Tab-separated table of C-alpha atoms in Angstrom:
chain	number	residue	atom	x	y	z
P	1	UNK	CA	271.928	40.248	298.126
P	2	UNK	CA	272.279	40.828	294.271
P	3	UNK	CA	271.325	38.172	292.076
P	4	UNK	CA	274.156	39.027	289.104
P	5	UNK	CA	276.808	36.953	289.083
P	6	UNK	CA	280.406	38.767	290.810
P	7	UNK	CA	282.049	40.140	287.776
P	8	UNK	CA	278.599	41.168	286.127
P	9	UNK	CA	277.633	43.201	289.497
P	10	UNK	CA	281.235	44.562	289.220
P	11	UNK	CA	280.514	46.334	285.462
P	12	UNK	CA	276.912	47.414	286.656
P	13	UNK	CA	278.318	49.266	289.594
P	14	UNK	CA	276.495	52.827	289.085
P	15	UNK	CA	279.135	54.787	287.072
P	16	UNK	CA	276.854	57.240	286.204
P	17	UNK	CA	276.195	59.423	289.019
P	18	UNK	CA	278.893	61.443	289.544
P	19	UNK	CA	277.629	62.979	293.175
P	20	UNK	CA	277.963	59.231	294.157
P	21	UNK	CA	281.703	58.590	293.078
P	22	UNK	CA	282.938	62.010	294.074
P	23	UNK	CA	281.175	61.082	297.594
P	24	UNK	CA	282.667	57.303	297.923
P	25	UNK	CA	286.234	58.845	296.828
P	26	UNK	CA	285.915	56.576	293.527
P	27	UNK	CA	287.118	58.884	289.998
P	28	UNK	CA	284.556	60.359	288.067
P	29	UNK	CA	284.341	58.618	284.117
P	30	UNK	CA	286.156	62.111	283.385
P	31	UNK	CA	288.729	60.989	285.544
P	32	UNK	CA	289.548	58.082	284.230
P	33	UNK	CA	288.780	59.496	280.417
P	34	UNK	CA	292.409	61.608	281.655
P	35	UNK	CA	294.218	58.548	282.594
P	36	UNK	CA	296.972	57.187	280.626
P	37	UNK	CA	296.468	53.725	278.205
P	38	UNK	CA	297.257	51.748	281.420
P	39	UNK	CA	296.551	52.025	284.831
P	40	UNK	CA	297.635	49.525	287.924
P	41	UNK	CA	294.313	47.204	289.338
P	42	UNK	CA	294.428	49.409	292.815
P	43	UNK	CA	293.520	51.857	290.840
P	44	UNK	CA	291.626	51.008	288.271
P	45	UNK	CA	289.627	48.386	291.344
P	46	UNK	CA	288.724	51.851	292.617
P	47	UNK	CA	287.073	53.618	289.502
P	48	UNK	CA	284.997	50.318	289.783
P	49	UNK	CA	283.924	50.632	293.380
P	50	UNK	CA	285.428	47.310	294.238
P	51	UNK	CA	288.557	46.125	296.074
P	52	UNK	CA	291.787	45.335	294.827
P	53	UNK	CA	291.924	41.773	295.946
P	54	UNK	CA	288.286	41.531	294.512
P	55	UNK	CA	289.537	42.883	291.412
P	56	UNK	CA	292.570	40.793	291.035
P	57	UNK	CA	290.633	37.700	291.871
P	58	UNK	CA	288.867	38.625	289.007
P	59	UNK	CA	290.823	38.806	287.238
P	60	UNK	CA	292.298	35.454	288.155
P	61	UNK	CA	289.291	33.596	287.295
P	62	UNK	CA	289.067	35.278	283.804
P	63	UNK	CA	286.043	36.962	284.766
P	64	UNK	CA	286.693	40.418	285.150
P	65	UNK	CA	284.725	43.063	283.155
P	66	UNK	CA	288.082	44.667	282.054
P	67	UNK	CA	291.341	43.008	279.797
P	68	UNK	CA	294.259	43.409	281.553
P	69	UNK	CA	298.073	43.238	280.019
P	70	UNK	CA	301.061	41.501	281.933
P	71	UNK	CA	304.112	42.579	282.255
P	72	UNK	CA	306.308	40.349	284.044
P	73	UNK	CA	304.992	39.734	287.236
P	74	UNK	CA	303.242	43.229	286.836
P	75	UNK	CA	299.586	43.294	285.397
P	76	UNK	CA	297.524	46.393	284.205
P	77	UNK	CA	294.003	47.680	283.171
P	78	UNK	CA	293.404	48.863	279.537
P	79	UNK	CA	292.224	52.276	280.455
P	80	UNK	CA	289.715	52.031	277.468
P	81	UNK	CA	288.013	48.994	279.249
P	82	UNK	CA	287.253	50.828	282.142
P	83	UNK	CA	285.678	53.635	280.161
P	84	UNK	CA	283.786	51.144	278.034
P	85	UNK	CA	282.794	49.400	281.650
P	86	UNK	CA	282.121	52.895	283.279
P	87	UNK	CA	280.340	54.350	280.035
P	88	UNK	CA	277.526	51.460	279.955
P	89	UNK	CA	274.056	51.683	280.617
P	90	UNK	CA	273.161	49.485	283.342
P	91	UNK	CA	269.773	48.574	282.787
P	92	UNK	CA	271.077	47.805	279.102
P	93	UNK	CA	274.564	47.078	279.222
P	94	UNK	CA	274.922	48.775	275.834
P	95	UNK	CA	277.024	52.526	275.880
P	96	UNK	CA	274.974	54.920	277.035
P	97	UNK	CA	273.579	57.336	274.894
């Protein structure tokens, strides 16, 4: 099993190869680069390879490698997140290059 704790195995989730998201159905980082400011957890859950309920607990626990905005009873991803999330370097966790 994988040794990071739940949200940290959530941000380390292998954005980088692209083969590997267009095969799992998951967006591409140019994909989500398109998306508008904020997108709804299903969706942004997905461009993380994770569930939706996995995401919102989550973001529940405050734990959740992405901010999120409420609206109501509504809550959304900062787009920008996800590409920061999406854009790191694994082995680093620093941007990658």
């Amino acid at each position: 099993m994988n040794d990071l704790p739940h949200s940290e195995a959530l941000a380390v989730a292998d954005p980088h190869s692209e083969a590997l998201a267009v095969a799992e159905g998951r967006p591409t980082l140019a994909d989500v680069q398109a998306w508008p400011a904020t997108v709804r957890v299903p969706q942004a859950a997905l461009a993380l390879g994770c569930s939706r309920s996995e995401l919102y607990e989550e973001i529940k626990l405050g734990t959740a490698p992405v901010r999120t905005l409420e609206f109501g009873r509504r809550r959304v991803v900062i787009t920008a997140d996800l590409i920061r999330v999406l854009s790191a370097d694994p082995a680093e966790g620093q941007p990658a290059a």
